[in-house]
Short mmCIF file of C-alpha atoms and ligand atoms in Angstrom, two decimals:
data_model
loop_
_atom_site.label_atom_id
_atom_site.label_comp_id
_atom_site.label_asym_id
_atom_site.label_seq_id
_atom_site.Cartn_x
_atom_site.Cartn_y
_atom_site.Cartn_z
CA UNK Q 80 -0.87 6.17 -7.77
CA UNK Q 81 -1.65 3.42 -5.52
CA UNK Q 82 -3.59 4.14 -2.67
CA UNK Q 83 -2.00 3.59 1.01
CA UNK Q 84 -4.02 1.58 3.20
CA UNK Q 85 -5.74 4.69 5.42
CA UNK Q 86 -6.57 6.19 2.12
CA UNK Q 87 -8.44 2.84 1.51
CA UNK Q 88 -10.46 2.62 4.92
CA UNK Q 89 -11.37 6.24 4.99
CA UNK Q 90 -12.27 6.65 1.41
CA UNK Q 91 -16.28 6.77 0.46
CA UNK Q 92 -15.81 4.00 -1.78
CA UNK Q 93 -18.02 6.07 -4.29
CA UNK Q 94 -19.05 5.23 -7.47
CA UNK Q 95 -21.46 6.98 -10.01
CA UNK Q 96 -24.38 4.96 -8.04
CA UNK Q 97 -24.22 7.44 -4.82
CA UNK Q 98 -25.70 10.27 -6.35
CA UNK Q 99 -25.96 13.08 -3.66
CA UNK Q 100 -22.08 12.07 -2.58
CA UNK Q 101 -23.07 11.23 0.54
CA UNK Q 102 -19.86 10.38 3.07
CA UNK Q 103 -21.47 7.30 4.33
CA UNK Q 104 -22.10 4.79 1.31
CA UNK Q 105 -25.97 4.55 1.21
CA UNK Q 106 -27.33 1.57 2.87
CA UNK Q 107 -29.33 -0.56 -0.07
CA UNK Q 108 -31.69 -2.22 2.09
CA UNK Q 109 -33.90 -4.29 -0.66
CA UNK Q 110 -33.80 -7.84 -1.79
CA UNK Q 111 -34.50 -6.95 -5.42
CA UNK Q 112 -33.49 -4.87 -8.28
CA UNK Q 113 -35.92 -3.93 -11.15
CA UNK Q 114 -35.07 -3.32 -14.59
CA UNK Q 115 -36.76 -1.07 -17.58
CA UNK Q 116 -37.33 -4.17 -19.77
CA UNK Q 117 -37.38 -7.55 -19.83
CA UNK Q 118 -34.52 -7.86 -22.31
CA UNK Q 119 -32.40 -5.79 -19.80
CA UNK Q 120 -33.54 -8.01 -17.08
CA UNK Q 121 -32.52 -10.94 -18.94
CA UNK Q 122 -28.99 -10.30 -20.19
CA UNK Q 123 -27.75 -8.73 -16.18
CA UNK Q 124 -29.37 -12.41 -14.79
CA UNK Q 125 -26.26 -13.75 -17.16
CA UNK Q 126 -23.83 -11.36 -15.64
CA UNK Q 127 -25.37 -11.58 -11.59
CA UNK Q 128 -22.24 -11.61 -10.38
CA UNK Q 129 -21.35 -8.17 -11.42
CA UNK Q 130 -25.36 -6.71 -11.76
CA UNK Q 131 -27.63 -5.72 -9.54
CA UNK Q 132 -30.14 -8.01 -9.80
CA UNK Q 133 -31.13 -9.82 -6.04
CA UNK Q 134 -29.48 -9.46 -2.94
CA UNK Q 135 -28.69 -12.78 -2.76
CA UNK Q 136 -26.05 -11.91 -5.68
CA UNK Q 137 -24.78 -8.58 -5.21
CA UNK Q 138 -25.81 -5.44 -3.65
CA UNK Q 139 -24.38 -1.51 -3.52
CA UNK Q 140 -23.45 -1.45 0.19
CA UNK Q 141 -21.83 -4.38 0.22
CA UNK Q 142 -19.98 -3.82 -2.94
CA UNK Q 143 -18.55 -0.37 -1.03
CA UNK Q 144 -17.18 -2.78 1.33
CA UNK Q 145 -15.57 -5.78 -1.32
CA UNK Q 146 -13.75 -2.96 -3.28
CA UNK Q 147 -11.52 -1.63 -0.44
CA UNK Q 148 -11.29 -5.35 1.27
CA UNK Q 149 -9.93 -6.29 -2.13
CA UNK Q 150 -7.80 -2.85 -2.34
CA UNK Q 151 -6.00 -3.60 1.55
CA UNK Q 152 -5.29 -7.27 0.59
CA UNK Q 153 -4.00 -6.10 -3.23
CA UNK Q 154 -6.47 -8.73 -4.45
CA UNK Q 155 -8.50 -9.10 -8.05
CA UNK Q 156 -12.03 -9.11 -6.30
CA UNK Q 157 -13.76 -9.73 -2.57
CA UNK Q 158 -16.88 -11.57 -1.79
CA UNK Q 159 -18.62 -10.76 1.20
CA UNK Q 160 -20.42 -13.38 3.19
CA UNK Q 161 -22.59 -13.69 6.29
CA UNK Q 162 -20.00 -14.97 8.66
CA UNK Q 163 -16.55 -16.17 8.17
CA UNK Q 164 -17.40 -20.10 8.41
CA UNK Q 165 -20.01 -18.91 5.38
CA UNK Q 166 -16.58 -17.65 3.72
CA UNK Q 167 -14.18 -20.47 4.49
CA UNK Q 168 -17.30 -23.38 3.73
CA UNK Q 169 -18.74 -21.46 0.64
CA UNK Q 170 -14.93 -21.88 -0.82
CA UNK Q 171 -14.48 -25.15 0.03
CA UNK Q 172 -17.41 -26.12 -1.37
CA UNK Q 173 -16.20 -24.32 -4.69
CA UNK Q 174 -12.87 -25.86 -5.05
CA UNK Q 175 -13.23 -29.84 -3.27
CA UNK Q 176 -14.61 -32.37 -4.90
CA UNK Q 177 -15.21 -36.16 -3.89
CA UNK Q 178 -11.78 -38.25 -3.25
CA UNK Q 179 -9.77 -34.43 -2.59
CA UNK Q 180 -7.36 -34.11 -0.02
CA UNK Q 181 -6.66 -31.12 1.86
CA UNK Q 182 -3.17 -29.75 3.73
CA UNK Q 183 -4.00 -27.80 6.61
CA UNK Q 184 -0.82 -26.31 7.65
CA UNK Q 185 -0.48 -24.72 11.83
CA UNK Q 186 -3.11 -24.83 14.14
CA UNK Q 187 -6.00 -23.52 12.61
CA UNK Q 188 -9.62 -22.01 13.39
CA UNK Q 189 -11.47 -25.45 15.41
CA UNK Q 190 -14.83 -25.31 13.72
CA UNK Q 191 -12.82 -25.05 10.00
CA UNK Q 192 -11.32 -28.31 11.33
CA UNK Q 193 -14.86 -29.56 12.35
CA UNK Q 194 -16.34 -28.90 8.52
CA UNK Q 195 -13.40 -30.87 7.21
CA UNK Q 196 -14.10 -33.66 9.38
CA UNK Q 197 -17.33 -33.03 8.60
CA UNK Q 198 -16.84 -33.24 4.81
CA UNK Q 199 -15.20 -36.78 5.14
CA UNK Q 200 -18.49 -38.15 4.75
CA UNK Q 201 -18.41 -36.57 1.39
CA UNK Q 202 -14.93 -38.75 0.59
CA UNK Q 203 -12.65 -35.56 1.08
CA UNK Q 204 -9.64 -36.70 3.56
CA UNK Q 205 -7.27 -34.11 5.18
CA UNK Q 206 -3.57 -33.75 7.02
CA UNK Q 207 -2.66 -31.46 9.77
CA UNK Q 208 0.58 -30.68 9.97
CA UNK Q 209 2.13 -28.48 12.51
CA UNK Q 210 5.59 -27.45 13.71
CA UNK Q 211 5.34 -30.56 16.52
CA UNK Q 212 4.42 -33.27 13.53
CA UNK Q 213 6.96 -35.75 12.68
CA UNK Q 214 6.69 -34.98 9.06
CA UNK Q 215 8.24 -32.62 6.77
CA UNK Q 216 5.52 -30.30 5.29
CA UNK Q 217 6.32 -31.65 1.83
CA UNK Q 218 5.41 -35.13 3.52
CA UNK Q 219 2.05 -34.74 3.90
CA UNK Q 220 1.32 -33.72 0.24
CA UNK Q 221 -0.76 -36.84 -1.64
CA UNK Q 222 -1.10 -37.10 -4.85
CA UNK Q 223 -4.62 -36.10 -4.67
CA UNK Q 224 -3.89 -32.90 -2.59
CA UNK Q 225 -6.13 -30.17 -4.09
CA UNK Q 226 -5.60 -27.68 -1.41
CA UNK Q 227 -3.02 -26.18 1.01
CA UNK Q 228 -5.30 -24.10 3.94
CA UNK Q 229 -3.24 -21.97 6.62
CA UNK Q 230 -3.27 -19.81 9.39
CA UNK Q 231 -0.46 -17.34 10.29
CA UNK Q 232 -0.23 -17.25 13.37
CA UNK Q 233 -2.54 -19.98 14.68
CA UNK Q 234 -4.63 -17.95 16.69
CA UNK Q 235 -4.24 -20.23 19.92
CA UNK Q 236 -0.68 -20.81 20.43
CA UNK Q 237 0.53 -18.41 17.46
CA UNK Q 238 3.02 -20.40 16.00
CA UNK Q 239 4.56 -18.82 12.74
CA UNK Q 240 4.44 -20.71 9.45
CA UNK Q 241 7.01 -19.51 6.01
CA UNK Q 242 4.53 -19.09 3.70
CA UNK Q 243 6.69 -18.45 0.91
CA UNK Q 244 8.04 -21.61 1.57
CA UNK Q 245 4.61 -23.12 1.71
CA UNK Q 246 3.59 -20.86 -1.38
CA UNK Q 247 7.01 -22.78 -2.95
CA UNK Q 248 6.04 -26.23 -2.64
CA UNK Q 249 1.99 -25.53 -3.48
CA UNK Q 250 3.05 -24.29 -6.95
CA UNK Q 251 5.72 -27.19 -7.81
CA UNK Q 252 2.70 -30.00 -7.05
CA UNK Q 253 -0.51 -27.80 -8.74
CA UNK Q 254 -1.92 -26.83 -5.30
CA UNK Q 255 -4.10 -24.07 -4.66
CA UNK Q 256 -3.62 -21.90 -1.36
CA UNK Q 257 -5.45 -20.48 1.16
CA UNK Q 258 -4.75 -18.58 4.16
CA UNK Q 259 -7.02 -17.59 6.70
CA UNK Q 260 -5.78 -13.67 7.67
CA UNK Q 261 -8.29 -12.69 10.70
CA UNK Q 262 -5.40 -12.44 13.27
CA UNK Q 263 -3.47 -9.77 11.65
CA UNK Q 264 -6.08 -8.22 9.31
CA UNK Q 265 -5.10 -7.34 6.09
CA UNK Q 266 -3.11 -4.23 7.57
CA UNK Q 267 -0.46 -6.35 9.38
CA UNK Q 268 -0.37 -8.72 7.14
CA UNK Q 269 -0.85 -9.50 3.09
CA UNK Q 270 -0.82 -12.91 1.92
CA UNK Q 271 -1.34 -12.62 -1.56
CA UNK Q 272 1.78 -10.21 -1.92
CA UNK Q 273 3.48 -13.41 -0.89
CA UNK Q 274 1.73 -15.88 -3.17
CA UNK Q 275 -1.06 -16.57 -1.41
CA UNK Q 276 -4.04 -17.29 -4.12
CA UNK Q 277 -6.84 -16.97 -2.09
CA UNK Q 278 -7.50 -15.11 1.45
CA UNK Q 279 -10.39 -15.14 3.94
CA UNK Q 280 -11.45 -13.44 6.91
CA UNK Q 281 -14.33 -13.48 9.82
CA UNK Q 282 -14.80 -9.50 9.90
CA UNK Q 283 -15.83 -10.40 12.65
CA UNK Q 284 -12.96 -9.75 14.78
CA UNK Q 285 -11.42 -6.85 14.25
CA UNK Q 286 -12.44 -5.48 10.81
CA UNK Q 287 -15.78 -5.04 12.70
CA UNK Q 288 -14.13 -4.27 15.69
CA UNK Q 289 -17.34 -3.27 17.62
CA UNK Q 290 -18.31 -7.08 18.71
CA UNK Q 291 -21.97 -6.05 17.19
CA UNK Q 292 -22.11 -7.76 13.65
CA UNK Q 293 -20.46 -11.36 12.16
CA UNK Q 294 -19.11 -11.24 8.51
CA UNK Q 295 -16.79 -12.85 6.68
CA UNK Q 296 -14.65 -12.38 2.90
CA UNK Q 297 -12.73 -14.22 0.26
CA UNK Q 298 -10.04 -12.13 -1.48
CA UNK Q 299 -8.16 -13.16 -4.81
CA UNK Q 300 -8.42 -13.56 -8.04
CA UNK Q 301 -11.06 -12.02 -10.26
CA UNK Q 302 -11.47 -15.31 -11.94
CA UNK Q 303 -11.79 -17.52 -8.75
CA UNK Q 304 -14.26 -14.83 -7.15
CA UNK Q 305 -16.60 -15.29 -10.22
CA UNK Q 306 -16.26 -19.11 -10.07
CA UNK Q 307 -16.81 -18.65 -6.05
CA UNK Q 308 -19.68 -16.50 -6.88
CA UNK Q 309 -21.84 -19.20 -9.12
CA UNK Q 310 -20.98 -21.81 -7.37
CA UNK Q 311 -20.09 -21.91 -3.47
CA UNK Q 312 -21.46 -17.94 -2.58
CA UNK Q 313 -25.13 -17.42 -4.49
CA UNK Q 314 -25.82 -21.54 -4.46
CA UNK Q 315 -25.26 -21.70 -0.73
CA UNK Q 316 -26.83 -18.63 0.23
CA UNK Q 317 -24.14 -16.94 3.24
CA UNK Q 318 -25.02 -13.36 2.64
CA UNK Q 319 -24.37 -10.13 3.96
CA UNK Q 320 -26.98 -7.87 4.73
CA UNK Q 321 -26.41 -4.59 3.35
CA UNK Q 322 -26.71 -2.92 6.98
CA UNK Q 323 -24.03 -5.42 7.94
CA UNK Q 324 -22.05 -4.58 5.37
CA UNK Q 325 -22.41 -0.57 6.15
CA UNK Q 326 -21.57 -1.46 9.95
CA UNK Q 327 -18.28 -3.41 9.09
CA UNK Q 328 -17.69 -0.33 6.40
CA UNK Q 329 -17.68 1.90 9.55
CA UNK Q 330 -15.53 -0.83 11.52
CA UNK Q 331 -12.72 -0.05 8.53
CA UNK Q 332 -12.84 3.93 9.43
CA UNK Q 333 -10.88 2.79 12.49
CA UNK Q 334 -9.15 0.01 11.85
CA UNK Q 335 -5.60 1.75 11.51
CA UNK Q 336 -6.16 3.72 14.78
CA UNK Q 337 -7.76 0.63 16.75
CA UNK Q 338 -4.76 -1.87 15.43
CA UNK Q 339 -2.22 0.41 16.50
CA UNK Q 340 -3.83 0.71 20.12
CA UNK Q 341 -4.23 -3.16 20.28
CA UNK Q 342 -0.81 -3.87 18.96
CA UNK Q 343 1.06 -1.09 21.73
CA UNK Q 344 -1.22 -2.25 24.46
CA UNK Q 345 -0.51 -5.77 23.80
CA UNK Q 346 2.68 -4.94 23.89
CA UNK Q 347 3.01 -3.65 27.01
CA UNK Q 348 0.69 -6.61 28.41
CA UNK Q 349 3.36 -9.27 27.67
CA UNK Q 350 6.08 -7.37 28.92
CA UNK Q 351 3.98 -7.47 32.50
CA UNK Q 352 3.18 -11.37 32.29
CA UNK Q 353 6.95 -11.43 31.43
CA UNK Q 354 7.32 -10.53 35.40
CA UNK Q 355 5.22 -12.99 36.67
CA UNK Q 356 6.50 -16.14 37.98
CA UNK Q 357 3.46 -17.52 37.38
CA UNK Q 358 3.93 -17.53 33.92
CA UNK Q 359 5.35 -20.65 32.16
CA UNK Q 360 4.66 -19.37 28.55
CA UNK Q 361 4.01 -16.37 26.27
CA UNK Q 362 2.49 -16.81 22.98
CA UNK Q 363 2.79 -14.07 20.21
CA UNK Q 364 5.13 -13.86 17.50
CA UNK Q 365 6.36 -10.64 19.41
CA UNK Q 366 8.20 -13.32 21.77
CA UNK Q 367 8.65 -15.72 19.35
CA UNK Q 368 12.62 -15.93 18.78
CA UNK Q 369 13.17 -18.63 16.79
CA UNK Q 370 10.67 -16.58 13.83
CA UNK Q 371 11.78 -13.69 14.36
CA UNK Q 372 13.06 -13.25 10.72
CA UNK Q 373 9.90 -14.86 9.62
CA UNK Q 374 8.05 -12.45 11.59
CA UNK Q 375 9.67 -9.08 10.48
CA UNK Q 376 9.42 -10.37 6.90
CA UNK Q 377 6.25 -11.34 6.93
CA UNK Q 378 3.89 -8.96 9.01
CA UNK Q 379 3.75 -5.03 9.38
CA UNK Q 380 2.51 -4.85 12.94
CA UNK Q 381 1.17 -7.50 15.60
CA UNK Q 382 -2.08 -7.75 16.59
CA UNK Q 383 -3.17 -7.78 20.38
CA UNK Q 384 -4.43 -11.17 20.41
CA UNK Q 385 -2.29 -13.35 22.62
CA UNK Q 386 -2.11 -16.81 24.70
CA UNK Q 387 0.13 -17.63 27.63
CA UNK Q 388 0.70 -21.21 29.99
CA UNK Q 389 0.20 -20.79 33.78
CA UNK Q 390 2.94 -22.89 35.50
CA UNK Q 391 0.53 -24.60 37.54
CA UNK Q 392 -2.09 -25.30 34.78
CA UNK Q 393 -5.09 -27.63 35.09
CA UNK Q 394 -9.17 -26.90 34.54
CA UNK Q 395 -9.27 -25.30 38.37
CA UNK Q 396 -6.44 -23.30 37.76
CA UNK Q 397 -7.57 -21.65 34.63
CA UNK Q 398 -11.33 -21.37 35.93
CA UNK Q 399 -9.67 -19.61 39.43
CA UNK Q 400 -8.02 -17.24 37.62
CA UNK Q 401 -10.08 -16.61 35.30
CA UNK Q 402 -12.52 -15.89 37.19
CA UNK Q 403 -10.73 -13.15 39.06
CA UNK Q 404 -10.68 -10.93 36.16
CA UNK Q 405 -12.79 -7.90 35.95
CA UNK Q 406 -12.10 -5.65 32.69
CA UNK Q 407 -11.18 -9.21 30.64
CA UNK Q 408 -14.61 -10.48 30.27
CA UNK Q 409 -15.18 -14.39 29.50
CA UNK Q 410 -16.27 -14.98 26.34
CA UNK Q 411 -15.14 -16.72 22.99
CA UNK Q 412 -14.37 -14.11 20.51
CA UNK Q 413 -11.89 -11.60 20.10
CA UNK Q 414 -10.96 -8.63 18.23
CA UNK Q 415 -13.10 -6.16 18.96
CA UNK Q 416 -13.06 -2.99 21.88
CA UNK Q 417 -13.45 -4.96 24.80
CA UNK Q 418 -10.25 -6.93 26.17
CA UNK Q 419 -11.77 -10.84 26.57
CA UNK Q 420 -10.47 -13.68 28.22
CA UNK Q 421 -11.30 -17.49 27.23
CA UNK Q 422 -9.18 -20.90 27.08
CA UNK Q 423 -9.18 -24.75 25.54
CA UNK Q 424 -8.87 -26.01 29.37
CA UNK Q 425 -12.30 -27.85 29.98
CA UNK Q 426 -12.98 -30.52 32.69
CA UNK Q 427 -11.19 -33.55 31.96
CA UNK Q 428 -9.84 -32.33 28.38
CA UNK Q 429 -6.09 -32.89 29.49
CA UNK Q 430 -5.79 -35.32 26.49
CA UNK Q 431 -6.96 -33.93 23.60
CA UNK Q 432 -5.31 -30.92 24.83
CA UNK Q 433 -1.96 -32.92 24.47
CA UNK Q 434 -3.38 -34.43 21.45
CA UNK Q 435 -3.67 -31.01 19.96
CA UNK Q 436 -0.54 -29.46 21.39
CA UNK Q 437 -2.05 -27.27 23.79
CA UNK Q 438 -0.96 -26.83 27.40
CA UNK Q 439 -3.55 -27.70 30.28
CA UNK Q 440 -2.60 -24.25 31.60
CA UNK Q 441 -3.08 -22.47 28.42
CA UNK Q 442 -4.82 -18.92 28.45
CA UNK Q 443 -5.81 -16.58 25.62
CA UNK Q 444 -6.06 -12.89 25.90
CA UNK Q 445 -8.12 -10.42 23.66
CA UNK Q 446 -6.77 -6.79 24.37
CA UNK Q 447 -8.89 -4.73 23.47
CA UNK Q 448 -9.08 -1.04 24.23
CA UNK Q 449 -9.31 -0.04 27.05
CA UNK Q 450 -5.68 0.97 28.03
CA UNK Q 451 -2.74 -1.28 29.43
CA UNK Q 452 -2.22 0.42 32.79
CA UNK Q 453 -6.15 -0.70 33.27
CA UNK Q 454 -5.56 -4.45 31.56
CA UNK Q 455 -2.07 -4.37 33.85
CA UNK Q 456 -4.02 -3.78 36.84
CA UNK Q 457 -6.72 -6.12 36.03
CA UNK Q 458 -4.35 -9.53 35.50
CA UNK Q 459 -2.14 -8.35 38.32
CA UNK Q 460 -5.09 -7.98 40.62
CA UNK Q 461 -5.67 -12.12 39.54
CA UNK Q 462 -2.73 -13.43 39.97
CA UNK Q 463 -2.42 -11.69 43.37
CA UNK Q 464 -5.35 -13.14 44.80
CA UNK Q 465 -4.90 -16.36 42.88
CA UNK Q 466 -1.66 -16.83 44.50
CA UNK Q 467 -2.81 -18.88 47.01
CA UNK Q 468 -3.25 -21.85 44.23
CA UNK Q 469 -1.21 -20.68 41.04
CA UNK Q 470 2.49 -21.21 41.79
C1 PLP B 1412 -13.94 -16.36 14.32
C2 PLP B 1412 -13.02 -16.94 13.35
C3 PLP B 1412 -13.48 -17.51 12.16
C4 PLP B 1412 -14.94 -17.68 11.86
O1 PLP B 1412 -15.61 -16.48 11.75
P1 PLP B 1412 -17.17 -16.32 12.09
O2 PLP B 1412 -17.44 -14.93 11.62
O3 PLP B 1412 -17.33 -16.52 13.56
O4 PLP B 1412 -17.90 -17.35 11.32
C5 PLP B 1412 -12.55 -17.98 11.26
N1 PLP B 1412 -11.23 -17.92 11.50
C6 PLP B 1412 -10.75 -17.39 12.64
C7 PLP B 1412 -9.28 -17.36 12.86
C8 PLP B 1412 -11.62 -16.90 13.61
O5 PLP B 1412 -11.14 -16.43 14.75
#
């Protein structure tokens, strides 16, 4: 019988390799592996990607950790890798080739943006499209399109993408696709049920959850994970340590309990900046009515990751009320215990920020933990004594 989700988190991942049965899979802190002879040593170098052999390759902790990320996102086979931009590079670098052209489809992660632009020097062009482009989807496919990448949501303004729509037209022009599944983890959402082929993640956010280690993953096939492991993963050297790995294996114990609390405090967070006449805009696909089908088909619970548009936006606006906040601490990441607070808004940015569809008042929220009445009281206690300036 398949195994639900919690079963998958909470289990000891075991395997004949943990000998004593210990609860917490041993932490296999060496670089190297030796073998009995040199004939054995020889025929697992052909087979690295499955041996023991250098950490580099593969290693016991981390392997704990692939099996039930590949288990949660009902994928072939995981890789694990050093950070998520080690994930999402490492693949690229596996599937593009000079004179490629890549989709990307919704906003998606900036610095994934910054590689590609970064990768034009090596001949590979790209397309954005999102819901604001004056192109259809299908539009923006080229002839040499070799790859669809996607975000649902976008993780600043959360727009909603149909990705079996998007899965549709990959498969009728050869494309391969890739979705990028940090905002909803795979508990709230599983892309390759819907036809996804390939999924990554930064753990991170909150498959760490404790804002103390970075990690990333690749999900899918068993086939493409081997290909990712000769080539993009082992070649280019983004590993996880195996005392990473064990802290991101404890992240999973309480990933069903902490997304829960995230999603209901969330929750409970927009229907507050709902009140406020402050407020020109919420962002999460909670409050997202024209996706609302999209959204119940798609996801099994919302995240607590969120963005909204003061009315009276601008760099000093933003800065002023940020900086009345107390619990939501300024600082770029998200996803773990502690609620954050960060925006796009810089000095003088008001263009690109057009440019890329953002509003100059535009404000993203982490929720963490720490209870709504508390995050309530915190945001309320800004826009009180920012009322003076934001209308
Ligand atoms: C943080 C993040 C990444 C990159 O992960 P790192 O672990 O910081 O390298 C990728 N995608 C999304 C959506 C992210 O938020």
């Amino acid at each position: 019988m398949e195994l639900t989700d919690e079963e998958i988190c909470m289990g000891d991942g075991d395997n004949e390799g943990n000998p004593y049965h210990a609860v917490a899979p041993p932490i296999y802190q060496t670089s190297l592996f030796t073998k009995p002879t040199f004939e054995a040593f020889a025929e697992d170098q052909v087979h690295e990607n499955e041996r023991h052999v250098y950490s580099r390759g593969t290693n016991p902790t981390v392997e704990v950790l692939e099996q039930k990320l590949a288990a949660l996102e009902r994928g072939g086979a995981c890789k694990c890798f050093g950070s998520g931009m080690g994930a999402i590079s490492s693949t690229w670098m596996t599937i593009l080739r000079p004179g490629d052209h890549v989709l990307f489809l919704n906003h998606t992660y900036g610095p994934a943006l910054q590689l590609i632009e970064h990768l034009s020097s090596f001949d590979i062009a790209y397309t954005v499209w999102t819901k604001d482009s004056d192109r259809s989807m299908e539009d923006c496919i080229q002839r040499n399109t070799v790859l669809i990448y996607m975000e649902n949501p976008g993780t600043m303004t959360m727009e909603i993408i149909d990705i079996e729509q998007a899965v549709a037209m990959a498969r009728e022009h050869s494309i391969t696709t890739m979705m990028d599944n940090t905002w909803a983890t795979p508990l709230f959402q599983k892309p390759l049920t819907m036809g996804v082929d390939i999924v990554v993640h930064s753990l991170t956010k909150y498959i760490g959850g404790h804002s103390d280690v970075l990690g990333g993953a690749v999900i899918a096939s068993r086939a493409f994970i081997k290909k990712l492991f000769f080539h993009g993963y082992q070649l280019f050297g983004s590993v996880l340590s195996a005392m990473e790995a064990s802290m991101v294996i404890r992240g999973l114990r309480t990933l069903p309990l902490r997304m829960r609390n995230h999603e209901s405090n969330a929750a409970e967070v927009i229907s507050f900046l709902q009140t406020r006449p402050e407020v020109k805009a919420i962002h999460h696909p909670s409050v997202n009515k024209e996706a609302s089908a999209l959204v119940d088909q798609q996801f099994y619970g919302l995240s607590g990751l969120l963005s909204f548009e003061l009315k009276d936006g601008g760099f000093e606006n933003v800065a002023r009320f940020i900086n009345e906040l107390r619990l939501f601490r300024i600082g770029t990441s998200w996803g773990g215990f502690e609620s954050l607070v960060t925006s796009p808004v810089k000095p003088g940015n008001e263009e690109t920020l057009r440019h890329q569809g953002f509003d100059t008042g535009l404000i993203r929220l982490s929720v963490g933990l720490e209870g709504a009445p508390q995050q309530i009281k915190d945001l309320e206690g800004a826009f009180e004594r920012t009322r003076h300036y934001v209308q």
